[in-house]
Amino acid sequence: MQRAPTPPLTPAAPHIYESTPLLRRQNSLTPSAYSRHRLQPWRWLVLLALSLLSFLNAAMWITFAPCLYIFSHYYFGDLVAGTNAIHSLSVVYMVVYPIFIYHSFQYFVDPRDKPVGTGLRRGVMIGAVLNTFGAGLRYLGAVPSFTGFAVLFVGQTVAALAQVFIIGVPPRLAVAWFEADEINFATAIAVTANGLGAAAGFGLTPLMVKEATAEKDIPNTLLLQVLLYYFVCCVFIMILVWIGFRYDPKVRVRVEPAADDKTALTAISVWRNWSFLLMMSACGIITGAQAALTTLLTQILMPPFQFPDETPVGWLGFYMLLAGVPSSMFAGWFLDRTFLYQATCRWLYLFTTVSLFVFEFAVERENYVVILLSSLVFGICSFAIIPAILQYAGELYYPLSEVVTAGWLINACNIGGMALVFGMGWAEDLSQRFTMREAVRGLIIVMVLGTWQMWLVNGELKRGKMEAEMADEAEVNEAETDGEVDPDGSGGIVTLSFEGYTISSDNAIS
C-alpha cells in the first residue's frame, strides 16, 4: 500500500547552527544513508587536476612583482613610469575577474539531461585552455620594447581570464565529489594550491632573474614557464580533467530552482542579503590585503632596508605565502570535524589584523626578524581563512551553487586587491625613508573594519540542515519499505523542496 506523501519541509524543522548537537556527530552531518556510497578513488585525480591548474595560474599572476625594478628597467628603462606598468601585470587579474565572473556562471551549470559534474568539467577545461594560450603569448612578449610589453600584457590578460574559470571552483568541486567529512579538507587543498603557486612565483623569479643579466634571464624565465604550461597544463591537466570528470560523482545531489517559487536565492538576489554583503566586504578586505602586501612588498621594504638586490624580499614573500599551506590544510581538517565556521573565521581574521600591526611596528624599527615572524603569522592566518570563508558561505546561502557564492566572494577579493594596491601605491611618500608608512597604516585601518564586519556575519548552516533532512527522509523510506530495493520504481531517489529549490539525491547503495 502506497503511503501518503508527506510535506518535504515542515515549518517545525529545527534550525542548525554551530552549537546544534547534530554537528557534533562523528565524521559527517548526515547519517548512514549518505555514507553508504562507495566514493571513487579518482575524485582525488579531479582534485589534483584543479589544484595544479590553480597553482600554475597563480604563479603567472605574481611572476613580475618580486623583481619589480628589474622588469621596469628591462622593458622601459625608466623606473618611475615602468613600475606602474609592471604593477598592471598583477592588477589585470583583479580587473578582469569582476567583468567576466557573472557571465562565467552559466558554463558551470549542469544541463538537465546531463550528469552532475558536467558543468564543472566544461568550466575547468575552458580555464585550462585559456591558461595555456596566455602562457604562450607571454613568451612572445619577452622582447625588451614597448611592443614586447604590449604582447606580454595581452598574454597576462588571457591568463587572468582563465582565472575566472579556476579560482572559484574548489568549494563546488568538493561538495559534488566528496563526502561531508572531506568537503573542507578538499576545498583547502585546492585553495592552498593557488597560494602555493603564488609562493613559487615569488620565490623562483628572484632566483632566475638578476639585474646584471636581465636581458638573458627574462626570456629564459618566460620560456621555462611556457614550456611548463604547455606540457603540464595543456596535456597532463587536461587528461586528468577528462579522466576524472568522465564519470558521475557518486555523491549525487542535483539542485534546481523550483519553477513556481520566486523567493529562491539567485546569483543576483543574494546581493540583497545583508549578511552576505558583510561577508563579501570582509573577504574582499583580507584577500585584498594579501594581494596588496605581496604586490607592494618590494616598495615597502627596499627603501628602508637598502638591500643590495631584491632577493631577500622575494624570499620573504615566498615564506609568507608558503606558511599558509599547512594552516589552510589544518583549517579544512578542523572544520570537517567541528563545523565551527563562524568562530574560525572570526579569530583568524583578528590574528591577521594584529600581525599587520606588528609588521608596521617592525618596519618602523627596521627589525627584519620581527618582520619575518609577523609576515609568517599574516600568511598563516590570512590564507587559512579563505577556504573557511568559501565553505562558510556555501553553508549559509545553500542551495545557491557554491560556484556562485565563491565567485562573488572572490570578485570582492579582486576589487579589494585592486583598490588597496592602487590606494597604497598612490599613498607612497618618496620623501621619507619608510616611503609606504601611511599606506601600511591605512591598510591596518581597513583591516580593523574588515574584522568588525566578519564579527557580524551569522546565520543558519542550511546545507547541513538539508543533508540531515534528506538522510532522515531516506531512512523513513527504507523503514517503510521493510528494506525492499526500489519497490515503487522511483530508482531510490529522494526529493525535497528546500528554500525555493528542488533537491534530489540517489541514495541507492552502490
Short mmCIF file of C-alpha atoms in Angstrom, two decimals:
data_model
loop_
_atom_site.label_atom_id
_atom_site.label_comp_id
_atom_site.label_asym_id
_atom_site.label_seq_id
_atom_site.Cartn_x
_atom_site.Cartn_y
_atom_site.Cartn_z
CA MET A 1 0.00 0.00 0.00
CA GLN A 2 1.49 3.33 -1.03
CA ARG A 3 1.88 5.79 1.83
CA ALA A 4 0.50 9.32 1.59
CA PRO A 5 3.12 11.87 0.65
CA THR A 6 4.46 13.97 3.48
CA PRO A 7 5.50 17.60 3.23
CA PRO A 8 9.18 17.72 2.29
CA LEU A 9 9.99 20.63 4.59
CA THR A 10 7.88 21.20 7.67
CA PRO A 11 7.64 24.54 9.44
CA ALA A 12 8.77 22.87 12.66
CA ALA A 13 12.12 21.82 11.21
CA PRO A 14 14.84 22.87 13.65
CA HIS A 15 17.44 25.43 12.72
CA ILE A 16 21.01 24.24 12.56
CA TYR A 17 23.72 26.47 13.94
CA GLU A 18 27.28 25.73 15.01
CA SER A 19 26.08 24.83 18.50
CA THR A 20 23.43 22.35 17.31
CA PRO A 21 24.10 18.83 18.73
CA LEU A 22 23.71 17.35 15.22
CA LEU A 23 27.00 18.98 14.27
CA ARG A 24 28.80 17.02 16.95
CA ARG A 25 28.16 13.70 15.20
CA GLN A 26 31.37 11.97 14.25
CA ASN A 27 32.57 12.12 10.64
CA SER A 28 29.55 13.70 8.95
CA LEU A 29 26.47 15.82 9.23
CA THR A 30 24.50 13.04 7.64
CA PRO A 31 23.60 9.57 8.92
CA SER A 32 24.37 6.33 7.14
CA ALA A 33 22.12 6.96 4.14
CA TYR A 34 24.73 9.30 2.69
CA SER A 35 27.83 7.48 3.86
CA ARG A 36 26.82 4.22 2.16
CA HIS A 37 28.00 5.48 -1.23
CA ARG A 38 31.20 3.94 -2.50
CA LEU A 39 33.27 7.01 -3.38
CA GLN A 40 35.52 6.86 -6.41
CA PRO A 41 39.27 6.95 -5.75
CA TRP A 42 39.63 9.09 -8.88
CA ARG A 43 37.95 12.01 -7.12
CA TRP A 44 41.50 12.75 -5.93
CA LEU A 45 42.61 12.91 -9.57
CA VAL A 46 39.94 15.52 -10.22
CA LEU A 47 41.14 17.50 -7.21
CA LEU A 48 44.78 17.12 -8.30
CA ALA A 49 43.99 18.43 -11.80
CA LEU A 50 42.24 21.52 -10.47
CA SER A 51 44.95 22.12 -7.87
CA LEU A 52 47.77 22.01 -10.44
CA LEU A 53 45.86 24.30 -12.77
CA SER A 54 45.25 26.79 -9.95
CA PHE A 55 48.92 26.53 -8.89
CA LEU A 56 50.18 27.44 -12.35
CA ASN A 57 47.71 30.26 -12.85
CA ALA A 58 48.72 31.85 -9.53
CA ALA A 59 52.41 31.57 -10.42
CA MET A 60 51.66 33.52 -13.61
CA TRP A 61 49.91 36.22 -11.60
CA ILE A 62 52.86 37.04 -9.35
CA THR A 63 55.76 36.43 -11.76
CA PHE A 64 56.75 40.08 -12.12
CA ALA A 65 56.13 41.61 -8.68
CA PRO A 66 59.22 40.23 -6.85
CA CYS A 67 61.62 41.81 -9.41
CA LEU A 68 59.67 44.99 -9.98
CA TYR A 69 62.62 47.29 -10.69
CA ILE A 70 64.44 44.78 -12.90
CA PHE A 71 61.42 44.27 -15.16
CA SER A 72 60.77 48.03 -15.19
CA HIS A 73 64.29 48.72 -16.43
CA TYR A 74 64.17 45.81 -18.91
CA TYR A 75 61.03 46.99 -20.70
CA PHE A 76 61.10 50.77 -20.22
CA GLY A 77 64.47 51.89 -18.89
CA ASP A 78 62.52 54.36 -16.72
CA LEU A 79 61.82 53.12 -13.21
CA VAL A 80 59.17 55.76 -12.42
CA ALA A 81 56.98 55.03 -15.45
CA GLY A 82 57.88 51.35 -15.55
CA THR A 83 56.82 50.41 -12.02
CA ASN A 84 53.18 51.25 -12.67
CA ALA A 85 53.25 49.30 -15.92
CA ILE A 86 54.73 46.24 -14.23
CA HIS A 87 52.19 46.56 -11.41
CA SER A 88 49.46 46.42 -14.07
CA LEU A 89 50.52 42.84 -14.88
CA SER A 90 49.30 41.82 -11.42
CA VAL A 91 46.37 44.23 -11.27
CA VAL A 92 44.91 42.95 -14.56
CA TYR A 93 43.93 39.76 -12.72
CA MET A 94 41.84 41.88 -10.37
CA VAL A 95 40.29 43.92 -13.19
CA VAL A 96 39.28 41.04 -15.47
CA TYR A 97 37.62 38.93 -12.78
CA PRO A 98 34.78 41.34 -11.84
CA ILE A 99 33.97 41.95 -15.51
CA PHE A 100 33.55 38.30 -16.51
CA ILE A 101 32.62 36.41 -13.35
CA TYR A 102 28.84 36.74 -13.69
CA HIS A 103 28.91 35.56 -17.30
CA SER A 104 31.05 32.53 -16.35
CA PHE A 105 28.39 31.07 -14.02
CA GLN A 106 26.39 29.68 -16.97
CA TYR A 107 29.27 27.41 -18.02
CA PHE A 108 29.24 25.60 -14.67
CA VAL A 109 25.53 24.76 -14.71
CA ASP A 110 24.76 21.06 -15.23
CA PRO A 111 22.33 20.60 -18.15
CA ARG A 112 19.12 18.87 -17.11
CA ASP A 113 19.82 15.87 -19.34
CA LYS A 114 23.46 15.52 -18.27
CA PRO A 115 25.04 14.03 -15.12
CA VAL A 116 26.07 16.08 -12.12
CA GLY A 117 29.59 17.38 -12.73
CA THR A 118 29.19 18.10 -16.46
CA GLY A 119 29.27 21.85 -15.90
CA LEU A 120 32.34 21.61 -13.70
CA ARG A 121 34.22 19.70 -16.37
CA ARG A 122 33.33 22.24 -19.04
CA GLY A 123 34.33 25.22 -16.91
CA VAL A 124 37.66 23.77 -15.81
CA MET A 125 38.56 22.77 -19.37
CA ILE A 126 37.92 26.34 -20.55
CA GLY A 127 40.24 27.58 -17.82
CA ALA A 128 43.00 25.11 -18.80
CA VAL A 129 42.88 26.12 -22.48
CA LEU A 130 42.96 29.85 -21.69
CA ASN A 131 45.82 29.40 -19.23
CA THR A 132 47.93 27.62 -21.83
CA PHE A 133 47.20 30.18 -24.54
CA GLY A 134 48.08 33.03 -22.18
CA ALA A 135 51.42 31.42 -21.32
CA GLY A 136 52.34 31.25 -24.99
CA LEU A 137 51.59 34.92 -25.55
CA ARG A 138 53.67 35.84 -22.50
CA TYR A 139 56.75 34.26 -24.02
CA LEU A 140 56.20 36.09 -27.31
CA GLY A 141 56.28 39.31 -25.28
CA ALA A 142 59.76 38.67 -23.84
CA VAL A 143 61.26 41.37 -26.10
CA PRO A 144 62.63 44.48 -24.31
CA SER A 145 60.42 47.06 -26.01
CA PHE A 146 57.02 48.68 -25.64
CA THR A 147 55.64 46.26 -28.26
CA GLY A 148 57.05 43.32 -26.32
CA PHE A 149 55.38 44.60 -23.16
CA ALA A 150 52.06 45.02 -25.01
CA VAL A 151 52.14 41.37 -26.15
CA LEU A 152 53.13 40.32 -22.64
CA PHE A 153 50.19 42.28 -21.24
CA VAL A 154 47.76 40.59 -23.63
CA GLY A 155 49.06 37.18 -22.54
CA GLN A 156 48.70 38.14 -18.90
CA THR A 157 45.14 39.27 -19.61
CA VAL A 158 44.26 35.90 -21.16
CA ALA A 159 45.71 34.16 -18.09
CA ALA A 160 43.60 36.49 -15.93
CA LEU A 161 40.52 35.41 -17.89
CA ALA A 162 41.47 31.77 -17.22
CA GLN A 163 41.42 32.59 -13.51
CA VAL A 164 37.69 33.32 -13.78
CA PHE A 165 37.10 29.62 -14.59
CA ILE A 166 39.53 28.27 -11.99
CA ILE A 167 39.72 30.07 -8.68
CA GLY A 168 36.06 29.80 -7.61
CA VAL A 169 35.68 26.10 -8.41
CA PRO A 170 37.13 24.40 -5.25
CA PRO A 171 34.09 24.63 -2.94
CA ARG A 172 31.69 23.38 -5.63
CA LEU A 173 34.01 20.55 -6.68
CA ALA A 174 34.40 19.48 -3.06
CA VAL A 175 30.64 19.35 -2.49
CA ALA A 176 29.98 17.48 -5.75
CA TRP A 177 32.69 14.84 -5.34
CA PHE A 178 33.46 14.44 -1.65
CA GLU A 179 31.67 13.27 1.48
CA ALA A 180 30.62 15.76 4.15
CA ASP A 181 33.63 14.89 6.32
CA GLU A 182 36.03 15.64 3.42
CA ILE A 183 34.49 18.80 1.93
CA ASN A 184 36.51 21.39 3.83
CA PHE A 185 39.76 19.45 3.53
CA ALA A 186 39.31 19.08 -0.24
CA THR A 187 38.48 22.77 -0.55
CA ALA A 188 41.57 23.66 1.47
CA ILE A 189 43.81 21.57 -0.80
CA ALA A 190 42.61 23.30 -3.98
CA VAL A 191 42.64 26.79 -2.45
CA THR A 192 46.06 26.18 -0.91
CA ALA A 193 47.41 25.18 -4.32
CA ASN A 194 46.64 28.69 -5.51
CA GLY A 195 48.60 30.19 -2.62
CA LEU A 196 51.43 27.73 -3.18
CA GLY A 197 51.62 28.77 -6.82
CA ALA A 198 51.92 32.40 -5.76
CA ALA A 199 54.65 31.39 -3.32
CA ALA A 200 56.51 29.57 -6.08
CA GLY A 201 56.27 32.61 -8.35
CA PHE A 202 57.53 34.83 -5.56
CA GLY A 203 60.47 32.59 -4.72
CA LEU A 204 61.60 31.45 -8.16
CA THR A 205 61.57 34.74 -10.06
CA PRO A 206 64.32 36.40 -7.93
CA LEU A 207 66.43 33.25 -8.30
CA MET A 208 66.09 33.20 -12.07
CA VAL A 209 66.25 36.91 -12.88
CA LYS A 210 69.29 39.04 -11.94
CA GLU A 211 69.73 42.70 -12.82
CA ALA A 212 73.16 42.20 -14.40
CA THR A 213 71.91 39.50 -16.77
CA ALA A 214 68.26 40.54 -17.13
CA GLU A 215 68.29 40.62 -20.93
CA LYS A 216 69.11 36.89 -20.96
CA ASP A 217 67.32 35.83 -17.76
CA ILE A 218 63.87 37.27 -18.51
CA PRO A 219 63.33 35.48 -21.87
CA ASN A 220 64.65 32.24 -20.35
CA THR A 221 62.26 32.59 -17.38
CA LEU A 222 59.24 33.13 -19.60
CA LEU A 223 60.36 30.31 -21.90
CA LEU A 224 60.59 27.91 -18.97
CA GLN A 225 57.10 28.92 -17.92
CA VAL A 226 55.60 28.49 -21.39
CA LEU A 227 57.11 25.01 -21.70
CA LEU A 228 55.81 24.14 -18.25
CA TYR A 229 52.32 25.43 -19.01
CA TYR A 230 52.05 23.81 -22.43
CA PHE A 231 53.18 20.35 -21.37
CA VAL A 232 51.87 20.19 -17.82
CA CYS A 233 48.75 22.32 -18.12
CA CYS A 234 47.66 21.51 -21.67
CA VAL A 235 48.48 17.80 -21.74
CA PHE A 236 48.70 16.41 -18.22
CA ILE A 237 46.00 18.52 -16.59
CA MET A 238 43.55 18.20 -19.47
CA ILE A 239 43.98 14.43 -19.46
CA LEU A 240 43.34 14.38 -15.70
CA VAL A 241 40.24 16.52 -16.09
CA TRP A 242 38.95 14.34 -18.92
CA ILE A 243 39.56 11.12 -16.97
CA GLY A 244 38.17 12.42 -13.70
CA PHE A 245 35.04 14.07 -15.00
CA ARG A 246 34.05 11.37 -17.47
CA TYR A 247 32.31 9.58 -14.57
CA ASP A 248 29.46 10.89 -12.43
CA PRO A 249 30.15 11.82 -8.80
CA LYS A 250 28.77 9.08 -6.54
CA VAL A 251 27.60 11.69 -4.03
CA ARG A 252 24.89 12.82 -6.41
CA VAL A 253 22.79 15.80 -5.37
CA ARG A 254 21.02 17.73 -8.10
CA VAL A 255 19.81 21.22 -7.19
CA GLU A 256 17.34 23.03 -9.45
CA PRO A 257 15.22 26.16 -8.83
CA ALA A 258 11.54 25.42 -8.39
CA ALA A 259 9.69 26.77 -11.41
CA ASP A 260 6.89 28.38 -9.38
CA ASP A 261 8.97 29.81 -6.50
CA LYS A 262 10.12 33.41 -6.81
CA THR A 263 11.76 33.55 -3.36
CA ALA A 264 14.73 31.30 -4.15
CA LEU A 265 18.17 32.84 -3.86
CA THR A 266 19.79 33.57 -7.20
CA ALA A 267 23.12 34.99 -8.30
CA ILE A 268 21.53 38.45 -8.24
CA SER A 269 19.08 38.30 -5.32
CA VAL A 270 21.77 37.14 -2.88
CA TRP A 271 23.08 40.72 -3.06
CA ARG A 272 20.02 41.77 -1.06
CA ASN A 273 21.18 39.64 1.87
CA TRP A 274 22.85 41.94 4.41
CA SER A 275 24.94 39.15 5.94
CA PHE A 276 26.28 38.20 2.51
CA LEU A 277 27.27 41.81 1.81
CA LEU A 278 29.19 41.93 5.10
CA MET A 279 30.92 38.65 4.26
CA MET A 280 31.82 39.90 0.78
CA SER A 281 33.26 43.10 2.15
CA ALA A 282 35.27 41.33 4.87
CA CYS A 283 36.55 38.72 2.41
CA GLY A 284 37.47 41.41 -0.10
CA ILE A 285 39.44 43.33 2.51
CA ILE A 286 41.51 40.44 3.85
CA THR A 287 42.29 38.97 0.42
CA GLY A 288 42.91 42.45 -0.94
CA ALA A 289 45.38 42.95 1.89
CA GLN A 290 47.15 39.75 0.78
CA ALA A 291 47.35 40.98 -2.80
CA ALA A 292 48.49 44.45 -1.78
CA LEU A 293 51.15 43.26 0.62
CA THR A 294 52.62 40.71 -1.81
CA THR A 295 52.48 43.09 -4.78
CA LEU A 296 53.96 46.07 -2.91
CA LEU A 297 56.37 44.22 -0.63
CA THR A 298 59.37 45.43 -2.64
CA GLN A 299 58.29 49.07 -2.32
CA ILE A 300 57.61 48.62 1.39
CA LEU A 301 60.95 47.06 2.34
CA MET A 302 63.58 48.13 -0.20
CA PRO A 303 63.76 51.88 0.68
CA PRO A 304 64.19 51.47 4.47
CA PHE A 305 66.48 48.42 4.32
CA GLN A 306 68.50 49.26 1.19
CA PHE A 307 69.10 45.61 0.28
CA PRO A 308 71.75 45.12 -2.46
CA ASP A 309 69.12 43.32 -4.57
CA GLU A 310 65.52 42.12 -4.32
CA THR A 311 66.30 38.53 -3.35
CA PRO A 312 65.55 38.96 0.41
CA VAL A 313 62.17 40.50 -0.42
CA GLY A 314 61.35 37.67 -2.81
CA TRP A 315 62.19 35.07 -0.22
CA LEU A 316 60.17 36.87 2.44
CA GLY A 317 57.14 36.83 0.16
CA PHE A 318 57.80 33.16 -0.57
CA TYR A 319 57.92 32.25 3.14
CA MET A 320 54.82 34.32 3.86
CA LEU A 321 52.80 32.56 1.17
CA LEU A 322 54.25 29.13 1.94
CA ALA A 323 53.26 29.46 5.60
CA GLY A 324 49.62 29.45 4.53
CA VAL A 325 49.83 25.93 3.08
CA PRO A 326 49.82 23.82 6.28
CA SER A 327 47.49 26.25 8.05
CA SER A 328 44.89 26.00 5.27
CA MET A 329 45.06 22.20 5.34
CA PHE A 330 44.68 22.15 9.11
CA ALA A 331 41.75 24.58 8.97
CA GLY A 332 39.97 22.30 6.48
CA TRP A 333 40.61 19.24 8.63
CA PHE A 334 39.41 21.11 11.73
CA LEU A 335 36.20 22.37 10.11
CA ASP A 336 35.30 18.92 8.80
CA ARG A 337 35.20 17.74 12.39
CA THR A 338 33.78 20.73 14.26
CA PHE A 339 31.83 22.86 11.71
CA LEU A 340 32.86 25.93 13.73
CA TYR A 341 32.93 28.20 10.70
CA GLN A 342 31.96 31.39 12.48
CA ALA A 343 34.48 31.14 15.32
CA THR A 344 37.28 30.03 12.98
CA CYS A 345 36.74 32.93 10.56
CA ARG A 346 36.49 35.48 13.35
CA TRP A 347 39.69 34.54 15.14
CA LEU A 348 41.77 34.04 12.01
CA TYR A 349 40.69 37.48 10.84
CA LEU A 350 41.60 39.05 14.18
CA PHE A 351 45.08 37.48 14.26
CA THR A 352 45.70 38.62 10.67
CA THR A 353 44.94 42.20 11.69
CA VAL A 354 47.18 42.00 14.75
CA SER A 355 50.05 40.65 12.63
CA LEU A 356 49.82 43.78 10.42
CA PHE A 357 50.18 45.99 13.49
CA VAL A 358 53.36 44.11 14.41
CA PHE A 359 54.61 44.24 10.79
CA GLU A 360 54.29 48.05 10.65
CA PHE A 361 55.99 48.41 14.03
CA ALA A 362 58.90 46.21 12.87
CA VAL A 363 59.40 48.11 9.60
CA GLU A 364 59.50 51.39 11.53
CA ARG A 365 62.33 49.98 13.63
CA GLU A 366 63.94 48.13 10.72
CA ASN A 367 63.86 44.83 12.58
CA TYR A 368 63.95 42.17 9.86
CA VAL A 369 63.49 39.24 12.27
CA VAL A 370 60.21 40.62 13.61
CA ILE A 371 59.14 41.44 10.06
CA LEU A 372 59.74 37.82 9.11
CA LEU A 373 57.77 36.49 12.11
CA SER A 374 54.84 38.85 11.61
CA SER A 375 54.78 38.03 7.89
CA LEU A 376 54.61 34.32 8.71
CA VAL A 377 51.66 34.92 11.06
CA PHE A 378 49.99 37.03 8.37
CA GLY A 379 50.46 34.24 5.83
CA ILE A 380 49.28 31.51 8.21
CA CYS A 381 46.06 33.27 9.19
CA SER A 382 45.12 35.12 6.01
CA PHE A 383 45.47 32.05 3.80
CA ALA A 384 43.79 29.64 6.21
CA ILE A 385 40.70 31.83 6.38
CA ILE A 386 39.96 31.79 2.63
CA PRO A 387 38.76 28.16 2.26
CA ALA A 388 36.93 28.57 5.57
CA ILE A 389 35.02 31.63 4.30
CA LEU A 390 34.21 29.96 0.96
CA GLN A 391 32.64 26.91 2.62
CA TYR A 392 31.01 29.05 5.33
CA ALA A 393 29.23 30.91 2.51
CA GLY A 394 28.28 27.57 0.96
CA GLU A 395 26.59 26.62 4.24
CA LEU A 396 24.87 29.95 4.91
CA TYR A 397 23.47 30.55 1.43
CA TYR A 398 22.70 26.99 0.31
CA PRO A 399 21.14 25.83 -2.02
CA LEU A 400 22.64 28.60 -4.14
CA SER A 401 25.55 26.99 -6.04
CA GLU A 402 28.92 27.16 -4.34
CA VAL A 403 30.38 28.41 -7.63
CA VAL A 404 28.13 31.48 -7.37
CA THR A 405 28.86 32.32 -3.72
CA ALA A 406 32.59 31.66 -4.19
CA GLY A 407 32.55 33.64 -7.43
CA TRP A 408 31.03 36.73 -5.80
CA LEU A 409 33.34 36.48 -2.80
CA ILE A 410 36.44 36.20 -4.98
CA ASN A 411 35.07 39.05 -7.07
CA ALA A 412 35.09 41.15 -3.90
CA CYS A 413 38.63 39.93 -3.26
CA ASN A 414 39.80 41.16 -6.65
CA ILE A 415 38.10 44.52 -6.27
CA GLY A 416 39.54 44.86 -2.77
CA GLY A 417 43.00 43.93 -4.01
CA MET A 418 42.82 46.38 -6.89
CA ALA A 419 41.64 49.21 -4.65
CA LEU A 420 44.27 48.54 -2.00
CA VAL A 421 47.15 48.13 -4.48
CA PHE A 422 46.30 51.42 -6.21
CA GLY A 423 45.47 53.21 -2.98
CA MET A 424 48.66 52.14 -1.23
CA GLY A 425 50.75 52.89 -4.31
CA TRP A 426 49.23 56.37 -4.52
CA ALA A 427 49.98 56.97 -0.82
CA GLU A 428 53.71 56.30 -1.25
CA ASP A 429 55.80 59.23 0.00
CA LEU A 430 59.25 59.26 -1.61
CA SER A 431 60.46 62.00 0.74
CA GLN A 432 60.60 59.53 3.67
CA ARG A 433 62.90 56.61 4.29
CA PHE A 434 59.87 54.39 5.03
CA THR A 435 58.05 55.50 1.88
CA MET A 436 54.99 53.30 2.46
CA ARG A 437 54.36 54.31 6.09
CA GLU A 438 50.98 55.96 5.51
CA ALA A 439 49.97 53.25 3.05
CA VAL A 440 50.60 50.45 5.56
CA ARG A 441 48.82 52.33 8.32
CA GLY A 442 45.84 52.83 6.03
CA LEU A 443 45.82 49.09 5.34
CA ILE A 444 45.68 48.41 9.08
CA ILE A 445 42.65 50.69 9.46
CA VAL A 446 40.85 48.90 6.63
CA MET A 447 41.66 45.50 8.21
CA VAL A 448 40.13 46.65 11.52
CA LEU A 449 36.95 47.48 9.59
CA GLY A 450 37.00 44.03 7.99
CA THR A 451 37.42 42.36 11.37
CA TRP A 452 34.29 44.14 12.64
CA GLN A 453 32.34 43.07 9.55
CA MET A 454 33.41 39.43 9.90
CA TRP A 455 32.25 39.50 13.52
CA LEU A 456 28.73 40.43 12.38
CA VAL A 457 28.30 37.54 9.91
CA ASN A 458 25.93 34.90 11.27
CA GLY A 459 23.22 32.53 10.11
CA GLU A 460 21.87 29.01 9.83
CA LEU A 461 24.00 26.24 8.34
CA LYS A 462 21.49 25.38 5.59
CA ARG A 463 23.50 22.77 3.71
CA GLY A 464 23.86 20.73 6.88
CA LYS A 465 20.14 21.09 7.52
CA MET A 466 19.26 19.89 4.01
CA GLU A 467 21.59 16.89 4.23
CA ALA A 468 20.14 15.89 7.58
CA GLU A 469 16.56 16.15 6.29
CA MET A 470 17.37 14.18 3.14
CA ALA A 471 19.09 11.47 5.14
CA ASP A 472 16.12 11.27 7.52
CA GLU A 473 13.74 11.00 4.56
CA ALA A 474 15.84 8.20 3.07
CA GLU A 475 15.77 6.32 6.38
CA VAL A 476 11.98 6.70 6.61
CA ASN A 477 11.62 5.35 3.07
CA GLU A 478 13.82 2.38 3.88
CA ALA A 479 11.96 1.63 7.11
CA GLU A 480 8.53 1.82 5.48
CA THR A 481 9.51 -0.48 2.61
CA ASP A 482 10.98 -3.07 5.02
CA GLY A 483 14.35 -2.97 3.25
CA GLU A 484 12.95 -3.73 -0.23
CA VAL A 485 15.03 -2.27 -3.06
CA ASP A 486 13.10 0.33 -5.03
CA PRO A 487 9.58 -1.14 -4.50
CA ASP A 488 7.81 1.84 -6.10
CA GLY A 489 10.08 2.15 -9.16
CA SER A 490 11.45 5.56 -8.11
CA GLY A 491 15.05 4.49 -8.56
CA GLY A 492 15.84 5.16 -4.91
CA ILE A 493 15.67 8.92 -5.48
CA VAL A 494 14.83 11.15 -2.53
CA THR A 495 13.43 14.58 -3.42
CA LEU A 496 12.96 17.63 -1.22
CA SER A 497 11.66 21.14 -1.71
CA PHE A 498 14.11 23.38 0.13
CA GLU A 499 14.46 27.18 0.18
CA GLY A 500 12.77 27.55 -3.21
CA TYR A 501 14.80 24.77 -4.86
CA THR A 502 14.07 21.15 -5.74
CA ILE A 503 16.84 18.91 -4.43
CA SER A 504 17.11 15.25 -5.40
CA SER A 505 19.60 12.59 -4.44
CA ASP A 506 20.07 8.96 -5.41
CA ASN A 507 20.55 7.14 -2.12
CA ALA A 508 20.70 3.67 -3.59
CA ILE A 509 23.52 1.57 -2.19
CA SER A 510 26.22 1.14 -4.82
#
